[in-house]
Short mmCIF file of C-alpha atoms (C1' of nucleotides) in Angstrom, two decimals:
data_model
loop_
_atom_site.label_atom_id
_atom_site.label_comp_id
_atom_site.label_asym_id
_atom_site.label_seq_id
_atom_site.Cartn_x
_atom_site.Cartn_y
_atom_site.Cartn_z
CA UNK A 243 38.69 46.60 -9.84
CA UNK A 244 41.06 43.69 -10.03
CA UNK A 245 42.04 44.64 -13.56
CA UNK A 246 45.63 45.46 -12.83
CA UNK A 247 46.79 42.32 -14.57
CA UNK A 248 48.26 44.27 -17.47
CA UNK A 249 50.53 46.42 -15.30
CA UNK A 250 54.19 45.48 -15.61
CA UNK A 251 54.39 44.59 -11.95
CA UNK A 252 51.42 42.28 -12.08
CA UNK A 253 52.43 40.53 -15.23
CA UNK A 254 54.69 38.24 -13.21
CA UNK A 255 53.60 34.75 -12.28
CA UNK A 256 50.74 35.02 -9.79
CA UNK A 257 51.35 34.60 -6.06
CA UNK A 258 50.42 31.03 -5.16
CA UNK A 259 48.22 30.83 -2.06
CA UNK A 260 47.17 28.00 0.29
CA UNK A 261 43.96 28.54 2.26
CA UNK A 262 43.54 26.89 5.68
CA UNK A 263 40.22 27.14 7.50
CA UNK A 264 37.84 24.58 8.92
CA UNK A 265 34.84 26.43 7.49
CA UNK A 266 34.38 25.75 3.82
CA UNK A 267 32.30 28.92 3.59
CA UNK A 268 35.29 30.99 4.62
CA UNK A 269 37.53 29.20 2.16
CA UNK A 270 35.00 29.81 -0.58
CA UNK A 271 34.76 33.46 0.32
CA UNK A 272 38.49 33.93 0.40
CA UNK A 273 38.91 32.09 -2.87
CA UNK A 274 36.27 34.28 -4.44
CA UNK A 275 37.85 37.48 -3.20
CA UNK A 276 41.36 36.42 -4.13
CA UNK A 277 40.13 35.24 -7.51
CA UNK A 278 39.27 38.81 -8.38
CA UNK A 279 42.94 39.69 -8.25
CA UNK A 280 44.73 38.19 -11.19
CA UNK A 281 48.04 38.55 -9.49
CA UNK A 282 46.91 36.02 -6.89
CA UNK A 283 46.14 32.37 -7.30
CA UNK A 284 44.66 29.91 -4.82
CA UNK A 285 46.50 26.65 -5.36
CA UNK A 286 45.09 24.61 -2.50
CA UNK A 287 42.85 24.42 0.52
CA UNK A 288 43.07 22.61 3.86
CA UNK A 289 40.59 22.04 6.66
CA UNK A 290 43.01 21.63 9.53
CA UNK A 291 46.62 21.85 10.58
CA UNK A 292 47.53 18.36 9.51
CA UNK A 293 46.10 18.81 6.04
CA UNK A 294 47.75 22.20 5.86
CA UNK A 295 51.17 20.65 6.35
CA UNK A 296 50.52 18.03 3.67
CA UNK A 297 49.18 20.52 1.16
CA UNK A 298 52.04 22.86 1.84
CA UNK A 299 54.58 20.18 1.04
CA UNK A 300 52.70 19.21 -2.08
CA UNK A 301 51.98 22.65 -3.48
CA UNK A 302 54.84 24.76 -2.11
CA UNK A 303 52.68 27.88 -2.06
CA UNK A 304 54.16 31.34 -1.71
CA UNK A 305 51.72 32.31 1.00
CA UNK A 306 49.57 30.45 3.52
CA UNK A 307 46.37 32.11 4.70
CA UNK A 308 45.36 30.36 7.94
CA UNK A 309 42.66 30.77 10.54
CA UNK A 310 43.99 31.06 14.09
CA UNK A 311 41.15 29.08 15.59
CA UNK A 312 40.53 25.60 14.33
CA UNK A 313 39.25 22.42 15.95
CA UNK A 314 41.91 19.87 16.78
CA UNK A 315 45.28 21.35 15.99
CA UNK A 316 44.87 25.09 16.52
CA UNK A 317 46.06 27.57 13.96
CA UNK A 318 48.86 28.66 16.22
CA UNK A 319 50.08 25.09 16.68
CA UNK A 320 49.79 24.46 12.96
CA UNK A 321 51.76 27.63 12.34
CA UNK A 322 54.51 26.44 14.65
CA UNK A 323 54.62 23.03 13.02
CA UNK A 324 54.72 24.58 9.58
CA UNK A 325 57.49 27.01 10.48
CA UNK A 326 59.46 24.23 12.07
CA UNK A 327 59.15 22.01 9.00
CA UNK A 328 59.58 24.84 6.51
CA UNK A 329 61.15 27.94 8.05
CA UNK A 330 60.78 29.71 4.72
CA UNK A 331 56.99 29.42 4.79
CA UNK A 332 55.29 32.78 4.81
CA UNK A 333 52.06 32.62 6.75
CA UNK A 334 49.33 35.20 7.22
CA UNK A 335 46.95 34.44 10.08
CA UNK A 336 43.28 35.27 9.97
CA UNK A 337 41.10 35.90 12.98
CA UNK A 338 37.42 36.41 13.54
CA UNK A 339 37.62 38.93 16.32
CA UNK A 340 39.07 42.35 15.76
CA UNK A 341 41.06 42.34 18.95
CA UNK A 342 42.27 38.82 19.15
CA UNK A 343 44.80 38.24 21.90
CA UNK A 344 46.31 35.42 19.88
CA UNK A 345 48.12 38.01 17.85
CA UNK A 346 51.09 37.92 20.17
CA UNK A 347 51.38 34.16 20.01
CA UNK A 348 51.02 34.26 16.25
CA UNK A 349 53.77 36.82 15.84
CA UNK A 350 55.91 34.91 18.29
CA UNK A 351 55.30 31.71 16.34
CA UNK A 352 56.54 33.34 13.19
CA UNK A 353 53.48 34.66 11.39
CA UNK A 354 54.27 37.22 8.72
CA UNK A 355 50.88 38.85 8.89
CA UNK A 356 47.76 38.98 10.99
CA UNK A 357 44.38 40.05 9.63
CA UNK A 358 40.79 40.12 10.85
CA UNK A 359 38.35 38.31 8.56
CA UNK A 360 36.55 41.60 8.25
CA UNK A 361 39.47 42.84 6.20
CA UNK A 362 38.63 44.65 2.95
CA UNK A 363 39.61 43.15 -0.36
CA UNK A 364 42.13 45.85 -1.12
CA UNK A 365 43.88 45.48 2.21
CA UNK A 366 43.95 41.70 1.88
CA UNK A 367 45.66 41.92 -1.51
CA UNK A 368 48.02 44.56 -0.27
CA UNK A 369 48.90 42.48 2.80
CA UNK A 370 49.54 39.37 0.76
CA UNK A 371 51.78 41.20 -1.70
CA UNK A 372 53.61 42.90 1.14
CA UNK A 373 54.25 39.61 2.91
CA UNK A 374 55.20 37.96 -0.36
CA UNK A 375 57.72 40.73 -0.86
CA UNK A 376 59.37 39.69 2.37
CA UNK A 377 57.67 42.12 4.73
CA UNK A 378 55.34 41.73 7.66
CA UNK A 379 51.83 43.05 7.67
CA UNK A 380 49.65 43.92 10.63
CA UNK A 381 46.75 46.35 10.29
CA UNK A 382 46.96 49.71 11.97
CA UNK A 383 44.42 48.90 14.69
CA UNK A 384 46.09 45.61 15.54
CA UNK A 385 49.53 47.15 15.59
CA UNK A 386 48.29 49.61 18.14
CA UNK A 387 46.83 46.80 20.15
CA UNK A 388 50.16 45.01 19.97
CA UNK A 389 51.84 48.03 21.44
CA UNK A 390 49.28 48.11 24.20
CA UNK A 391 49.89 44.48 24.97
CA UNK A 392 53.61 45.11 25.00
CA UNK A 393 53.33 48.13 27.25
CA UNK A 394 51.00 46.09 29.37
CA UNK A 395 53.93 44.13 30.73
CA UNK A 396 55.78 47.19 31.90
CA UNK A 397 54.72 48.21 35.36
CA UNK A 398 54.44 51.92 36.03
CA UNK A 399 56.71 53.49 38.62
CA UNK A 400 53.84 53.58 41.06
CA UNK A 401 53.05 49.94 40.51
CA UNK A 402 56.63 48.99 41.19
CA UNK A 403 56.42 50.86 44.47
CA UNK A 404 53.37 48.82 45.35
CA UNK A 405 55.07 45.61 44.23
CA UNK A 406 57.97 46.50 46.45
CA UNK A 407 55.58 46.87 49.36
CA UNK A 408 54.23 43.42 48.62
CA UNK A 409 57.63 41.82 48.65
CA UNK A 410 58.18 43.25 52.12
CA UNK A 411 55.05 41.52 53.36
CA UNK A 412 53.04 44.70 53.73
CA UNK A 413 49.25 44.49 53.58
CA UNK A 414 47.32 46.72 51.21
CA UNK A 415 46.57 49.00 54.12
CA UNK A 416 50.22 49.20 55.09
CA UNK A 417 51.22 50.04 51.56
CA UNK A 418 48.50 52.68 51.45
CA UNK A 419 49.89 54.27 54.59
CA UNK A 420 53.43 54.08 53.30
CA UNK A 421 52.51 55.76 50.03
CA UNK A 422 49.99 58.12 51.61
CA UNK A 423 47.12 57.00 49.42
CA UNK A 424 43.90 55.13 50.10
CA UNK A 425 43.79 51.40 50.56
CA UNK A 426 41.41 51.24 47.64
CA UNK A 427 43.93 52.78 45.29
CA UNK A 428 46.47 50.24 46.42
CA UNK A 429 44.00 47.51 45.60
CA UNK A 430 43.59 49.00 42.16
CA UNK A 431 47.35 48.94 41.67
CA UNK A 432 47.58 45.41 42.96
CA UNK A 433 44.90 44.34 40.53
CA UNK A 434 46.79 45.95 37.66
CA UNK A 435 50.01 44.30 38.76
CA UNK A 436 48.42 40.87 38.95
CA UNK A 437 47.06 41.35 35.44
CA UNK A 438 50.27 42.64 33.92
CA UNK A 439 52.37 39.95 35.51
CA UNK A 440 49.74 37.30 34.81
CA UNK A 441 49.77 36.26 38.44
CA UNK A 442 47.08 34.65 40.55
CA UNK A 443 48.11 36.37 43.77
CA UNK A 444 50.73 38.64 45.24
CA UNK A 445 53.06 35.78 46.00
CA UNK A 446 53.29 34.85 42.34
CA UNK A 447 53.51 38.52 41.41
CA UNK A 448 56.56 38.88 43.64
CA UNK A 449 58.09 35.80 42.03
CA UNK A 450 57.48 37.26 38.58
CA UNK A 451 58.91 40.53 39.81
CA UNK A 452 62.19 38.76 40.51
CA UNK A 453 62.04 36.83 37.26
CA UNK A 454 61.48 40.00 35.25
CA UNK A 455 64.19 41.88 37.08
CA UNK A 456 61.70 44.30 38.57
CA UNK A 457 62.76 43.24 42.04
CA UNK A 458 66.35 42.76 43.09
CA UNK A 459 67.73 40.51 45.78
CA UNK A 460 68.52 42.77 48.70
CA UNK A 461 70.06 40.36 51.13
CA UNK A 462 71.81 37.57 49.20
CA UNK B 291 84.45 34.94 99.48
CA UNK B 292 85.90 37.65 97.35
CA UNK B 293 89.21 37.45 99.12
CA UNK B 294 91.23 36.47 96.14
CA UNK B 295 92.82 39.86 95.94
CA UNK B 296 96.21 38.48 96.93
CA UNK B 297 96.42 35.89 94.18
CA UNK B 298 98.88 36.78 91.44
CA UNK B 299 96.24 36.73 88.73
CA UNK B 300 93.95 39.08 90.59
CA UNK B 301 96.60 41.52 91.49
CA UNK B 302 96.22 43.15 88.11
CA UNK B 303 94.16 46.30 87.71
CA UNK B 304 90.52 45.29 88.04
CA UNK B 305 88.29 44.96 84.99
CA UNK B 306 86.36 48.20 84.64
CA UNK B 307 82.65 47.67 84.06
CA UNK B 308 79.79 49.91 82.91
CA UNK B 309 76.26 48.84 83.88
CA UNK B 310 73.31 49.73 81.64
CA UNK B 311 69.76 48.97 82.78
CA UNK B 312 66.67 51.08 83.21
CA UNK B 313 65.88 49.40 86.55
CA UNK B 314 68.01 50.79 89.35
CA UNK B 315 67.28 47.63 91.33
CA UNK B 316 69.00 45.54 88.71
CA UNK B 317 71.96 47.91 88.61
CA UNK B 318 72.21 47.73 92.37
CA UNK B 319 72.05 43.96 92.32
CA UNK B 320 74.70 43.67 89.65
CA UNK B 321 76.93 46.17 91.41
CA UNK B 322 76.58 44.20 94.63
CA UNK B 323 77.39 40.90 92.98
CA UNK B 324 80.29 42.29 91.01
CA UNK B 325 81.58 44.07 94.10
CA UNK B 326 82.18 40.69 95.66
CA UNK B 327 84.81 40.01 93.08
CA UNK B 328 87.85 42.17 93.67
CA UNK B 329 89.03 41.65 90.13
CA UNK B 330 86.01 43.53 88.90
CA UNK B 331 85.10 47.13 89.34
CA UNK B 332 81.90 48.97 88.42
CA UNK B 333 83.00 52.34 87.13
CA UNK B 334 79.67 53.70 85.95
CA UNK B 335 75.96 53.16 85.46
CA UNK B 336 73.49 54.28 82.79
CA UNK B 337 69.70 54.16 82.57
CA UNK B 338 69.31 54.10 78.81
CA UNK B 339 71.14 53.83 75.53
CA UNK B 340 71.90 57.52 75.24
CA UNK B 341 73.42 57.71 78.71
CA UNK B 342 75.29 54.52 78.00
CA UNK B 343 77.05 56.08 75.05
CA UNK B 344 78.01 59.16 77.09
CA UNK B 345 79.25 57.17 80.06
CA UNK B 346 81.18 54.88 77.81
CA UNK B 347 83.03 57.76 76.22
CA UNK B 348 83.71 59.26 79.63
CA UNK B 349 84.81 56.13 81.48
CA UNK B 350 86.20 53.93 78.70
CA UNK B 351 85.22 50.78 80.55
CA UNK B 352 86.65 47.38 79.63
CA UNK B 353 83.26 45.77 79.61
CA UNK B 354 79.66 46.99 79.21
CA UNK B 355 76.90 44.96 80.86
CA UNK B 356 73.65 45.98 79.17
CA UNK B 357 70.01 44.92 79.36
CA UNK B 358 68.53 43.98 75.97
CA UNK B 359 65.17 45.52 76.73
CA UNK B 360 64.98 49.14 77.70
CA UNK B 361 62.41 51.85 77.15
CA UNK B 362 63.22 54.32 74.40
CA UNK B 363 66.37 53.20 72.67
CA UNK B 364 66.41 49.42 73.00
CA UNK B 365 69.45 47.56 74.19
CA UNK B 366 70.03 46.17 70.73
CA UNK B 367 69.94 49.62 69.18
CA UNK B 368 72.20 50.98 71.86
CA UNK B 369 74.56 48.09 71.22
CA UNK B 370 74.66 48.92 67.54
CA UNK B 371 75.27 52.60 68.21
CA UNK B 372 78.01 51.75 70.67
CA UNK B 373 79.75 49.35 68.34
CA UNK B 374 79.51 51.84 65.53
CA UNK B 375 81.05 54.60 67.63
CA UNK B 376 83.58 52.35 69.36
CA UNK B 377 84.15 49.07 67.51
CA UNK B 378 86.52 47.99 70.26
CA UNK B 379 83.79 48.09 72.89
CA UNK B 380 83.19 44.70 74.45
CA UNK B 381 79.56 44.32 75.43
CA UNK B 382 77.78 41.57 77.34
CA UNK B 383 74.01 41.64 76.97
CA UNK B 384 71.65 40.66 79.77
CA UNK B 385 68.16 39.33 79.32
CA UNK B 386 65.29 38.55 81.64
CA UNK B 387 63.93 35.52 79.86
CA UNK B 388 65.94 32.37 79.51
CA UNK B 389 65.06 31.88 75.89
CA UNK B 390 65.19 35.34 74.53
CA UNK B 391 64.94 35.54 70.75
CA UNK B 392 66.93 38.75 70.76
CA UNK B 393 70.03 36.68 71.16
CA UNK B 394 70.47 36.43 67.40
CA UNK B 395 70.16 40.16 66.91
CA UNK B 396 72.53 40.78 69.78
CA UNK B 397 75.19 38.49 68.36
CA UNK B 398 74.63 39.97 64.93
CA UNK B 399 74.99 43.46 66.38
CA UNK B 400 78.34 42.55 67.85
CA UNK B 401 77.67 41.47 71.41
CA UNK B 402 80.55 39.55 72.96
CA UNK B 403 78.35 37.75 75.44
CA UNK B 404 74.76 37.04 76.25
CA UNK B 405 73.52 36.09 79.72
CA UNK B 406 70.18 35.61 81.47
CA UNK B 407 69.74 37.71 84.58
CA UNK B 408 69.29 34.48 86.46
CA UNK B 409 72.95 33.82 85.90
CA UNK B 410 74.93 32.67 88.94
CA UNK B 411 77.65 34.87 90.38
CA UNK B 412 80.41 32.50 89.38
CA UNK B 413 79.27 32.28 85.79
CA UNK B 414 78.88 36.03 85.56
CA UNK B 415 82.45 36.60 86.70
CA UNK B 416 83.71 33.86 84.43
CA UNK B 417 81.85 35.32 81.48
CA UNK B 418 83.16 38.82 82.08
CA UNK B 419 86.72 37.61 82.38
CA UNK B 420 86.34 35.47 79.29
CA UNK B 421 84.99 38.37 77.27
CA UNK B 422 87.62 40.67 78.67
CA UNK B 423 90.22 38.19 77.51
CA UNK B 424 88.95 38.64 73.99
CA UNK B 425 86.54 35.72 73.80
CA UNK B 426 82.82 35.39 73.42
CA UNK B 427 80.58 33.92 76.06
CA UNK B 428 77.17 32.36 75.67
CA UNK B 429 75.82 29.91 78.24
CA UNK B 430 75.36 26.30 77.27
CA UNK B 431 71.58 26.44 77.14
CA UNK B 432 71.56 29.57 75.02
CA UNK B 433 74.18 28.21 72.68
CA UNK B 434 71.93 25.23 72.06
CA UNK B 435 69.06 27.56 71.42
CA UNK B 436 71.17 29.49 68.96
CA UNK B 437 71.79 26.30 67.04
CA UNK B 438 68.08 25.63 66.99
CA UNK B 439 67.41 29.12 65.71
CA UNK B 440 70.06 28.67 63.04
CA UNK B 441 68.67 25.35 61.92
CA UNK B 442 65.29 26.97 62.02
CA UNK B 443 66.09 28.99 58.89
CA UNK B 444 66.62 25.89 56.81
CA UNK B 445 63.37 24.83 55.25
CA UNK B 446 62.73 21.12 55.00
CA UNK B 447 62.40 19.55 51.57
CA UNK B 448 58.67 19.45 51.99
CA UNK B 449 58.52 23.08 52.93
CA UNK B 450 60.46 24.05 49.85
CA UNK B 451 57.96 22.16 47.75
CA UNK B 452 55.20 24.18 49.37
CA UNK B 453 57.14 27.40 48.90
CA UNK B 454 57.54 26.53 45.27
CA UNK B 455 53.80 26.13 45.00
CA UNK B 456 53.36 29.57 46.50
CA UNK B 457 55.68 31.19 44.01
CA UNK B 458 53.55 29.75 41.24
CA UNK B 459 50.48 31.44 42.65
CA UNK B 460 48.87 28.25 43.85
CA UNK B 461 46.36 28.42 46.69
CA UNK B 462 46.76 26.22 49.73
CA UNK B 463 44.16 23.90 48.30
CA UNK B 464 45.96 23.73 44.96
CA UNK B 465 49.23 22.91 46.67
CA UNK B 466 47.46 20.25 48.71
CA UNK B 467 46.15 18.65 45.55
CA UNK B 468 49.53 18.86 43.86
CA UNK B 469 51.26 17.19 46.79
CA UNK B 470 48.39 14.79 47.54
CA UNK B 471 48.02 15.93 51.12
CA UNK B 472 45.29 17.77 53.00
CA UNK B 473 44.84 21.50 52.77
CA UNK B 474 45.34 21.68 56.50
CA UNK B 475 48.76 20.16 56.27
CA UNK B 476 49.68 22.70 53.66
CA UNK B 477 48.57 25.45 56.01
CA UNK B 478 50.79 23.95 58.67
CA UNK B 479 53.73 24.03 56.29
CA UNK B 480 52.92 27.56 55.23
CA UNK B 481 52.84 28.62 58.85
CA UNK B 482 56.23 27.05 59.46
CA UNK B 483 57.63 28.71 56.35
CA UNK B 484 56.38 32.13 57.39
CA UNK B 485 58.00 31.66 60.79
CA UNK B 486 61.31 30.39 59.48
CA UNK B 487 61.59 33.10 56.86
CA UNK B 488 60.26 35.73 59.26
CA UNK B 489 57.63 36.73 56.76
CA UNK B 490 54.24 38.31 57.26
CA UNK B 491 52.62 36.60 54.30
CA UNK B 492 53.37 34.33 51.35
CA UNK B 493 54.42 37.22 49.16
CA UNK B 494 57.22 38.15 51.51
CA UNK B 495 58.07 34.49 51.98
CA UNK B 496 58.55 34.15 48.24
CA UNK B 497 60.75 37.24 48.23
CA UNK B 498 62.84 35.77 51.05
CA UNK B 499 62.96 32.52 49.15
CA UNK B 500 64.69 34.30 46.29
CA UNK B 501 66.93 36.26 48.63
CA UNK B 502 68.03 33.09 50.42
CA UNK B 503 68.59 31.23 47.19
CA UNK B 504 65.81 28.78 47.97
CA UNK B 505 64.01 29.82 44.81
CA UNK B 506 65.68 30.32 41.46
CA UNK B 507 64.65 32.57 38.62
CA UNK B 508 63.11 30.33 36.00
CA UNK B 509 62.30 32.76 33.23
CA UNK B 510 64.81 35.60 33.28
"C1'" DG C 236 64.03 4.66 76.12
"C1'" DC C 237 62.83 9.25 75.64
"C1'" DC C 238 62.84 13.74 73.54
"C1'" DG C 239 62.72 16.81 69.59
"C1'" DA C 240 61.42 17.64 65.00
"C1'" DG C 241 59.01 16.80 60.89
"C1'" DA C 242 54.79 15.47 58.57
"C1'" DT C 243 50.27 14.58 58.84
"C1'" DC C 244 45.32 15.74 60.17
"C1'" DG C 245 41.20 18.67 62.83
"C1'" DC C 246 38.19 23.13 63.88
"C1'" DC C 247 37.28 28.10 64.72
"C1'" DC C 248 37.64 32.82 63.57
"C1'" DG C 249 38.82 37.48 62.30
"C1'" DT C 250 41.25 39.78 58.64
"C1'" DT C 251 42.85 40.19 54.21
"C1'" DC C 252 42.64 39.41 49.53
"C1'" DG C 253 41.00 39.64 44.94
"C1'" DG C 254 37.09 40.27 41.72
"C1'" DG C 255 33.24 42.80 40.09
"C1'" DC C 256 30.71 46.84 39.20
"C1'" DG C 257 31.54 51.89 39.49
"C1'" DA C 258 33.77 56.89 39.26
"C1'" DT C 259 36.90 61.54 38.46
"C1'" DT C 260 41.19 63.88 37.53
"C1'" DG C 261 45.19 65.14 34.85
"C1'" DC C 262 48.65 64.16 31.37
"C1'" DG C 263 50.41 63.23 26.74
"C1'" DC C 264 49.76 62.14 22.07
"C1'" DA C 265 47.52 62.36 17.78
"C1'" DT D 67 40.12 68.42 20.63
"C1'" DG D 68 39.58 64.34 21.58
"C1'" DC D 69 41.31 59.55 22.96
"C1'" DG D 70 43.85 56.55 25.89
"C1'" DC D 71 46.05 55.78 30.10
"C1'" DA D 72 47.82 56.36 34.77
"C1'" DA D 73 46.40 57.53 39.31
"C1'" DT D 74 43.15 58.37 42.47
"C1'" DC D 75 38.77 57.15 45.18
"C1'" DG D 76 34.02 54.25 46.18
"C1'" DC D 77 31.17 49.81 47.74
"C1'" DC D 78 30.01 44.83 47.93
"C1'" DC D 79 31.22 40.17 48.57
"C1'" DG D 80 32.87 35.47 48.64
"C1'" DA D 81 36.90 33.00 49.15
"C1'" DA D 82 41.43 32.60 50.77
"C1'" DC D 83 44.59 33.52 54.24
"C1'" DG D 84 46.87 33.39 58.69
"C1'" DG D 85 46.58 32.69 63.72
"C1'" DG D 86 45.33 30.07 67.63
"C1'" DC D 87 44.04 26.02 70.02
"C1'" DG D 88 44.41 21.07 69.32
"C1'" DA D 89 46.13 16.00 67.89
"C1'" DT D 90 48.92 11.43 66.22
"C1'" DC D 91 52.85 9.02 64.11
"C1'" DT D 92 57.54 8.28 62.71
"C1'" DC D 93 62.29 8.89 62.61
"C1'" DG D 94 66.85 9.81 64.38
"C1'" DG D 95 69.91 11.23 68.16
"C1'" DC D 96 71.34 11.32 72.89
#
DNA sequence: GCCGAGATCGCCCGTTCGGGCGATTGCGCA
DNA sequence: TGCGCAATCGCCCGAACGGGCGATCTCGGC
C-alpha cells in the first residue's frame, strides 16, 4: 500500500498538510499514517487554534486537519478564525466521537470535511484528495446523521397541531381531548417539540414557532 | 309625568321597541317604565336569542333592548346573529352588574348602547332616543370602565421585559435574576400579563405578544 | 389631599409541566 | 427483511406554574 507514487496522477507535487491537535500522540499518528502516502506531505503541526493560524500563514498548506475539541480556543472557533482570515483555506475537521453533534457547527463554519479519528487510512487519503480537489467530504454514516439533524428541525404535522394547541393556551389534557388522543401522547409530542425547537418550555417553543414561520399571526 | 304627548317633538310616531330578556319580570318592568313615555312603544317581547330574531323580523322595531346574559344563546351571541342578519338593527344591551366585562364584547359585536338595569327612567329614555337618532350611548361610569379596559391591554415597560423573558424560555426565577427582583414580583407581573393578554398560560401570552406586535421575530 | 395604578415583596396550595425510564404499532426506505 | 421514525400509550416524580389571599411604597392626575 501507499506505493501509488509512480502513477501519473500522484506524480504531482504532494498535497501539503497542516496538523492541528492538542495531543501530540494524535499528531504523531496522523503524520505516520499520512507519511505512508507519498502524495501527501505534512508540512507543519500546531497544538491549538492560535498556533494553527500562525503556522497556516507561514506554511500556506493545501489542507488543514484539525481536531474539533481543543483546550482554549476550540476547533470550531479556530476554524472560524481561519476561514475569516483565509477564506481559501480548506479544512478537514477530526472528531473523537462517531456521532459528534459539532458536525453541524463545523459545516456551518466552513469545514470542507468532517472525519472521525477512527477513520481508516484509505478513507483519510481519499477524503484529503477529494477536499483538495475542491470537494467536500463527509463519511456516509455522518452524512446520514446530518440529514437526521436537519430533519430534526422539521416538526411533523401532528407536532404542529400540538404546537398550535399550545399557542392557544391549551393544557396537555385539553390538547389531548381536542385531538382525541391520550394526554400522555401529547406529552410525548410536546417533549419532541421542545427538543426540535431547542426550547426550555412551551412558551419558548411558541416563540420559536413564530420565528420559524410554523405559527402565523392570526389577529394582527 | 308622561304627558308630553302634545309637544311637537313627541308628536312623531313613537319609537318602536323590542324587549329581549329571559325574565318576564324584567320585561314587565321595562314595559311599564317605557310605557310612561309616550314617545316610546313596546311592540314585542322575546325570551331568548332565537325568539328575538323571529320577533325582530316580524316587527321591524326601531330599537332592541336586550339582556346580555340569557340561558341558551347568550345576549352577545344573539346580538351578533341579529347584526349579521340585519346590520341596520340598533341594539341597546342591558346588564345586571354595574361593571360588566361583557361591555367590550357587546360594543365589538355592534351594540349601539350599553346600560345597567339599575338605570333611571330618564336616562333610559334619553339613551333610547339617542341611539334611535343614530348615536351610541354608554353611561359615564361604564365609559370610564371601557377606557380602563382599553388601557388594560397595554403592558407596562416592565411587563414587556418579563414577557420577553418568557419568550426566551426563562423560568420565573430566571427572569427574577435577570431583572434583579424577587421571583414573587415576577409572578405578579406574569399574572398581570396573563390577565391583560387574556391568556391561560405563558405560552398563549407569548403567542398574543407576537399577535399584538409586542414581540418581534428575532431569527426569521 | 386622595385615589388609582404600577412595582415591589410575602405565603399557601393544587395543578400542570417536563424529564426520566419504559413500551407497541405501522409505515417507508434501503 | 430489516432499520429508522412517527405515533400511540404507560408510570413516577420533582419542580415550576398559576391562583388566591395578603401587604407597602411611589408616582401622577383629579
